[in-house]
Amino acid sequence: MSGEPFPEEDGMPDEEWIPPQDAAPAPAGVDTTTGELTEDAPGLEVLPDLLDRMDSVEELAANLFEELTSYPAGGPWFWEELNPEQRKELWAELDAFVVWLQNRILRHWSNSAGWIPACWYRHPDAVEMLTALMVAHKAAYRAKSKKPSFELTEWFSRGLWPTMETFEKRLTFKNCMDNQGHYDATGAGLELTAESDDFTAFVEEETSVSESEKTAPADA
């Protein structure tokens, strides 16, 4: 075996390093070779714009926090969980929506069966459905987007028309429209009672653990 050392491999020629084409470009105002700021680098003049942006972010965060903490888990349209002041605000909002809906759209129907009478707020079932319709309208029309979509037509096809058809089929407002005033329906439907005696006894029996289940060995 020869004791001569192995010849060293030729090294790579010294060439100027060329950055890849997909490398991120240097930000404006920065020298690409030294990384130092150039004369056209942004200075104190950008501070007002940055401060305005920070104020906008803080305002958005404050509004989001207020919305999340001021309303129950069901949202600001869940009637049962709203306090008196919140209910008052929702009543005002819903009233404005119903008046707009009747005057802008429904009153132009020749069939009065599709109209909403002035006593609509005395019909609890209608109040819940009209609230849902209003929320859907807010989602479709108040989204800040300029991109065309089917949301507006879907509000009509999936929201308004089915709601009004339900009112007509269930005769929600028929007696009020016929009598030209609010009409308290006689023979109201079945009303359930929460946690009735029979229901409570059933739940106790259905969820009780038998003696055999208590003493049965656990599966290995």
mmCIF file of C-alpha atoms in Angstrom:
data_model
loop_
_atom_site.group_PDB
_atom_site.id
_atom_site.type_symbol
_atom_site.label_atom_id
_atom_site.label_comp_id
_atom_site.label_asym_id
_atom_site.label_seq_id
_atom_site.Cartn_x
_atom_site.Cartn_y
_atom_site.Cartn_z
ATOM 1 C CA MET A 1 0.000 0.000 0.000
ATOM 2 C CA SER A 2 1.491 3.276 -1.064
ATOM 3 C CA GLY A 3 2.177 5.848 1.613
ATOM 4 C CA GLU A 4 1.611 8.717 -0.722
ATOM 5 C CA PRO A 5 -1.263 10.986 0.294
ATOM 6 C CA PHE A 6 -4.395 11.036 -1.767
ATOM 7 C CA PRO A 7 -4.544 13.956 -4.166
ATOM 8 C CA GLU A 8 -6.841 16.705 -2.982
ATOM 9 C CA GLU A 9 -9.937 17.283 -5.031
ATOM 10 C CA ASP A 10 -10.112 20.458 -6.955
ATOM 11 C CA GLY A 11 -12.210 23.034 -5.085
ATOM 12 C CA MET A 12 -15.145 24.860 -6.574
ATOM 13 C CA PRO A 13 -14.073 27.961 -8.476
ATOM 14 C CA ASP A 14 -14.629 31.201 -6.657
ATOM 15 C CA GLU A 15 -17.728 32.624 -8.261
ATOM 16 C CA GLU A 16 -20.064 35.361 -7.216
ATOM 17 C CA TRP A 17 -23.074 33.931 -5.390
ATOM 18 C CA ILE A 18 -26.303 34.409 -7.299
ATOM 19 C CA PRO A 19 -29.503 34.367 -5.237
ATOM 20 C CA PRO A 20 -32.304 32.107 -6.440
ATOM 21 C CA GLN A 21 -34.904 33.689 -8.672
ATOM 22 C CA ASP A 22 -37.734 32.972 -6.242
ATOM 23 C CA ALA A 23 -36.010 34.658 -3.333
ATOM 24 C CA ALA A 24 -38.095 37.296 -1.604
ATOM 25 C CA PRO A 25 -37.194 40.807 -2.807
ATOM 26 C CA ALA A 26 -35.638 43.200 -0.336
ATOM 27 C CA PRO A 27 -38.078 45.681 1.185
ATOM 28 C CA ALA A 28 -38.197 49.180 -0.225
ATOM 29 C CA GLY A 29 -35.523 51.461 1.139
ATOM 30 C CA VAL A 30 -33.004 48.669 1.867
ATOM 31 C CA ASP A 31 -29.731 48.135 0.026
ATOM 32 C CA THR A 32 -29.752 44.606 -1.411
ATOM 33 C CA THR A 33 -26.011 44.140 -1.023
ATOM 34 C CA THR A 34 -25.311 45.653 2.382
ATOM 35 C CA GLY A 35 -28.705 45.426 4.007
ATOM 36 C CA GLU A 36 -28.456 49.043 5.113
ATOM 37 C CA LEU A 37 -31.157 51.670 4.814
ATOM 38 C CA THR A 38 -31.006 53.943 1.812
ATOM 39 C CA GLU A 39 -31.996 57.582 1.473
ATOM 40 C CA ASP A 40 -35.473 56.683 0.226
ATOM 41 C CA ALA A 41 -36.227 54.514 3.257
ATOM 42 C CA PRO A 42 -39.481 55.444 5.045
ATOM 43 C CA GLY A 43 -38.995 57.698 8.013
ATOM 44 C CA LEU A 44 -41.095 59.521 10.563
ATOM 45 C CA GLU A 45 -43.652 60.462 7.941
ATOM 46 C CA VAL A 46 -45.129 56.922 8.096
ATOM 47 C CA LEU A 47 -45.855 57.114 11.818
ATOM 48 C CA PRO A 48 -49.295 58.786 11.481
ATOM 49 C CA ASP A 49 -50.451 56.028 9.150
ATOM 50 C CA LEU A 50 -49.151 53.327 11.489
ATOM 51 C CA LEU A 51 -50.847 54.963 14.464
ATOM 52 C CA ASP A 52 -54.143 55.142 12.565
ATOM 53 C CA ARG A 53 -53.903 51.452 11.782
ATOM 54 C CA MET A 54 -53.194 50.639 15.427
ATOM 55 C CA ASP A 55 -56.219 52.678 16.500
ATOM 56 C CA SER A 56 -58.392 50.775 14.019
ATOM 57 C CA VAL A 57 -57.174 47.428 15.352
ATOM 58 C CA GLU A 58 -57.780 48.505 18.948
ATOM 59 C CA GLU A 59 -61.287 49.709 18.098
ATOM 60 C CA LEU A 60 -62.077 46.440 16.317
ATOM 61 C CA ALA A 61 -60.801 44.422 19.281
ATOM 62 C CA ALA A 62 -62.831 46.543 21.723
ATOM 63 C CA ASN A 63 -66.023 46.100 19.677
ATOM 64 C CA LEU A 64 -65.463 42.368 19.407
ATOM 65 C CA PHE A 65 -64.878 42.078 23.157
ATOM 66 C CA GLU A 66 -68.042 44.073 23.894
ATOM 67 C CA GLU A 67 -70.103 41.927 21.563
ATOM 68 C CA LEU A 68 -68.808 38.678 23.034
ATOM 69 C CA THR A 69 -69.324 39.771 26.641
ATOM 70 C CA SER A 70 -72.602 41.696 26.282
ATOM 71 C CA TYR A 71 -74.688 38.936 24.771
ATOM 72 C CA PRO A 72 -75.444 35.348 25.798
ATOM 73 C CA ALA A 73 -74.107 32.274 24.071
ATOM 74 C CA GLY A 74 -77.162 32.181 21.834
ATOM 75 C CA GLY A 75 -76.287 35.566 20.388
ATOM 76 C CA PRO A 76 -78.005 38.981 20.464
ATOM 77 C CA TRP A 77 -81.133 37.507 18.811
ATOM 78 C CA PHE A 78 -81.918 34.805 21.387
ATOM 79 C CA TRP A 79 -84.967 36.376 23.002
ATOM 80 C CA GLU A 80 -85.125 34.136 26.057
ATOM 81 C CA GLU A 81 -81.623 35.070 27.241
ATOM 82 C CA LEU A 82 -81.715 38.843 26.686
ATOM 83 C CA ASN A 83 -82.044 41.329 29.506
ATOM 84 C CA PRO A 84 -84.749 44.062 29.313
ATOM 85 C CA GLU A 85 -82.466 46.645 27.710
ATOM 86 C CA GLN A 86 -81.235 44.186 25.080
ATOM 87 C CA ARG A 87 -84.786 43.071 24.351
ATOM 88 C CA LYS A 88 -85.818 46.695 23.880
ATOM 89 C CA GLU A 89 -83.036 47.228 21.337
ATOM 90 C CA LEU A 90 -83.957 44.050 19.480
ATOM 91 C CA TRP A 91 -87.646 45.014 19.396
ATOM 92 C CA ALA A 92 -86.740 48.350 17.796
ATOM 93 C CA GLU A 93 -84.493 46.678 15.229
ATOM 94 C CA LEU A 94 -87.059 44.016 14.377
ATOM 95 C CA ASP A 95 -89.850 46.584 14.080
ATOM 96 C CA ALA A 96 -87.833 48.595 11.561
ATOM 97 C CA PHE A 97 -87.122 45.435 9.568
ATOM 98 C CA VAL A 98 -90.744 44.247 9.495
ATOM 99 C CA VAL A 99 -92.028 47.685 8.447
ATOM 100 C CA TRP A 100 -89.440 47.777 5.656
ATOM 101 C CA LEU A 101 -90.306 44.233 4.573
ATOM 102 C CA GLN A 102 -94.050 44.890 4.391
ATOM 103 C CA ASN A 103 -93.796 48.289 2.714
ATOM 104 C CA ARG A 104 -90.981 47.486 0.304
ATOM 105 C CA ILE A 105 -91.931 43.975 -0.805
ATOM 106 C CA LEU A 106 -95.032 42.331 0.621
ATOM 107 C CA ARG A 107 -97.602 45.101 0.168
ATOM 108 C CA HIS A 108 -97.133 44.840 -3.595
ATOM 109 C CA TRP A 109 -98.532 41.317 -3.626
ATOM 110 C CA SER A 110 -102.139 41.199 -4.803
ATOM 111 C CA ASN A 111 -102.832 38.363 -2.359
ATOM 112 C CA SER A 112 -103.202 39.833 1.113
ATOM 113 C CA ALA A 113 -102.543 36.394 2.603
ATOM 114 C CA GLY A 114 -98.883 37.201 2.151
ATOM 115 C CA TRP A 115 -98.994 40.437 4.104
ATOM 116 C CA ILE A 116 -97.837 41.064 7.664
ATOM 117 C CA PRO A 117 -100.490 42.738 9.848
ATOM 118 C CA ALA A 118 -99.788 45.543 12.281
ATOM 119 C CA CYS A 119 -100.196 43.176 15.245
ATOM 120 C CA TRP A 120 -97.352 40.888 14.167
ATOM 121 C CA TYR A 121 -95.517 41.453 17.460
ATOM 122 C CA ARG A 122 -98.391 39.791 19.346
ATOM 123 C CA HIS A 123 -97.662 36.474 17.606
ATOM 124 C CA PRO A 124 -94.709 34.810 19.405
ATOM 125 C CA ASP A 125 -94.150 32.247 16.665
ATOM 126 C CA ALA A 126 -94.046 34.970 14.015
ATOM 127 C CA VAL A 127 -91.643 37.036 16.112
ATOM 128 C CA GLU A 128 -89.149 34.169 16.239
ATOM 129 C CA MET A 129 -89.395 33.491 12.500
ATOM 130 C CA LEU A 130 -89.169 37.163 11.547
ATOM 131 C CA THR A 131 -86.133 37.537 13.801
ATOM 132 C CA ALA A 132 -84.427 34.671 11.988
ATOM 133 C CA LEU A 133 -85.360 36.227 8.645
ATOM 134 C CA MET A 134 -83.907 39.568 9.732
ATOM 135 C CA VAL A 135 -80.630 37.964 10.846
ATOM 136 C CA ALA A 136 -80.339 36.177 7.499
ATOM 137 C CA HIS A 137 -80.962 39.483 5.725
ATOM 138 C CA LYS A 138 -78.193 41.159 7.736
ATOM 139 C CA ALA A 139 -75.772 38.379 6.791
ATOM 140 C CA ALA A 140 -76.637 38.632 3.092
ATOM 141 C CA TYR A 141 -76.781 42.397 2.631
ATOM 142 C CA ARG A 142 -74.392 43.879 5.167
ATOM 143 C CA ALA A 143 -71.289 41.816 4.457
ATOM 144 C CA LYS A 144 -68.509 44.153 3.312
ATOM 145 C CA SER A 145 -67.651 42.454 0.043
ATOM 146 C CA LYS A 146 -67.695 43.621 -3.572
ATOM 147 C CA LYS A 147 -67.387 40.109 -4.944
ATOM 148 C CA PRO A 148 -70.570 38.989 -6.744
ATOM 149 C CA SER A 149 -72.370 36.055 -5.138
ATOM 150 C CA PHE A 150 -75.752 34.331 -4.842
ATOM 151 C CA GLU A 151 -76.274 35.424 -1.220
ATOM 152 C CA LEU A 152 -78.918 38.014 -2.089
ATOM 153 C CA THR A 153 -81.004 35.695 -4.242
ATOM 154 C CA GLU A 154 -80.612 32.931 -1.663
ATOM 155 C CA TRP A 155 -82.098 35.212 0.985
ATOM 156 C CA PHE A 156 -85.246 35.349 -1.119
ATOM 157 C CA SER A 157 -85.328 31.701 -2.179
ATOM 158 C CA ARG A 158 -84.183 30.155 1.101
ATOM 159 C CA GLY A 159 -85.403 32.773 3.556
ATOM 160 C CA LEU A 160 -88.219 35.090 2.562
ATOM 161 C CA TRP A 161 -90.383 32.853 0.362
ATOM 162 C CA PRO A 162 -90.358 29.805 2.698
ATOM 163 C CA THR A 163 -91.100 32.035 5.704
ATOM 164 C CA MET A 164 -94.087 33.681 4.066
ATOM 165 C CA GLU A 165 -95.369 30.335 2.763
ATOM 166 C CA THR A 166 -95.208 28.993 6.307
ATOM 167 C CA PHE A 167 -97.267 31.921 7.599
ATOM 168 C CA GLU A 168 -99.856 31.326 4.883
ATOM 169 C CA LYS A 169 -100.088 27.553 5.357
ATOM 170 C CA ARG A 170 -100.347 27.830 9.141
ATOM 171 C CA LEU A 171 -102.868 30.699 8.911
ATOM 172 C CA THR A 172 -100.662 32.719 11.241
ATOM 173 C CA PHE A 173 -102.185 36.084 10.346
ATOM 174 C CA LYS A 174 -105.414 35.038 8.589
ATOM 175 C CA ASN A 175 -107.871 35.927 11.372
ATOM 176 C CA CYS A 176 -106.097 39.229 12.044
ATOM 177 C CA MET A 177 -106.254 40.200 8.386
ATOM 178 C CA ASP A 178 -109.908 39.128 8.090
ATOM 179 C CA ASN A 179 -110.901 41.080 11.206
ATOM 180 C CA GLN A 180 -108.682 44.068 10.402
ATOM 181 C CA GLY A 181 -107.193 43.874 13.889
ATOM 182 C CA HIS A 182 -105.538 41.503 16.301
ATOM 183 C CA TYR A 183 -107.512 38.356 16.894
ATOM 184 C CA ASP A 184 -106.717 36.111 19.849
ATOM 185 C CA ALA A 185 -107.092 32.595 18.598
ATOM 186 C CA THR A 186 -109.451 30.429 20.629
ATOM 187 C CA GLY A 187 -108.670 26.862 21.505
ATOM 188 C CA ALA A 188 -104.904 27.365 21.555
ATOM 189 C CA GLY A 189 -102.799 24.328 20.849
ATOM 190 C CA LEU A 190 -101.241 21.958 23.352
ATOM 191 C CA GLU A 191 -98.867 23.637 25.799
ATOM 192 C CA LEU A 192 -96.104 21.563 27.369
ATOM 193 C CA THR A 193 -94.765 21.929 30.899
ATOM 194 C CA ALA A 194 -91.051 21.562 31.508
ATOM 195 C CA GLU A 195 -90.003 18.868 33.978
ATOM 196 C CA SER A 196 -93.466 17.464 34.512
ATOM 197 C CA ASP A 197 -93.954 14.814 37.197
ATOM 198 C CA ASP A 198 -94.198 12.014 34.672
ATOM 199 C CA PHE A 199 -91.139 13.244 32.772
ATOM 200 C CA THR A 200 -89.107 13.479 35.987
ATOM 201 C CA ALA A 201 -90.096 9.947 37.017
ATOM 202 C CA PHE A 202 -89.214 8.634 33.561
ATOM 203 C CA VAL A 203 -85.774 10.243 33.609
ATOM 204 C CA GLU A 204 -85.056 8.882 37.094
ATOM 205 C CA GLU A 205 -85.983 5.372 35.985
ATOM 206 C CA GLU A 206 -84.180 5.590 32.655
ATOM 207 C CA THR A 207 -80.926 6.832 34.165
ATOM 208 C CA SER A 208 -80.903 4.734 37.344
ATOM 209 C CA VAL A 209 -78.256 2.017 37.715
ATOM 210 C CA SER A 210 -79.513 -1.411 38.683
ATOM 211 C CA GLU A 211 -77.940 -3.423 41.493
ATOM 212 C CA SER A 212 -76.594 -5.962 39.015
ATOM 213 C CA GLU A 213 -74.868 -3.202 37.056
ATOM 214 C CA LYS A 214 -73.328 -1.796 40.230
ATOM 215 C CA THR A 215 -71.817 -5.183 41.239
ATOM 216 C CA ALA A 216 -70.830 -6.330 37.753
ATOM 217 C CA PRO A 217 -67.031 -6.521 37.304
ATOM 218 C CA ALA A 218 -65.468 -4.051 34.958
ATOM 219 C CA ASP A 219 -64.350 -5.389 31.594
ATOM 220 C CA ALA A 220 -60.680 -6.292 31.517
#
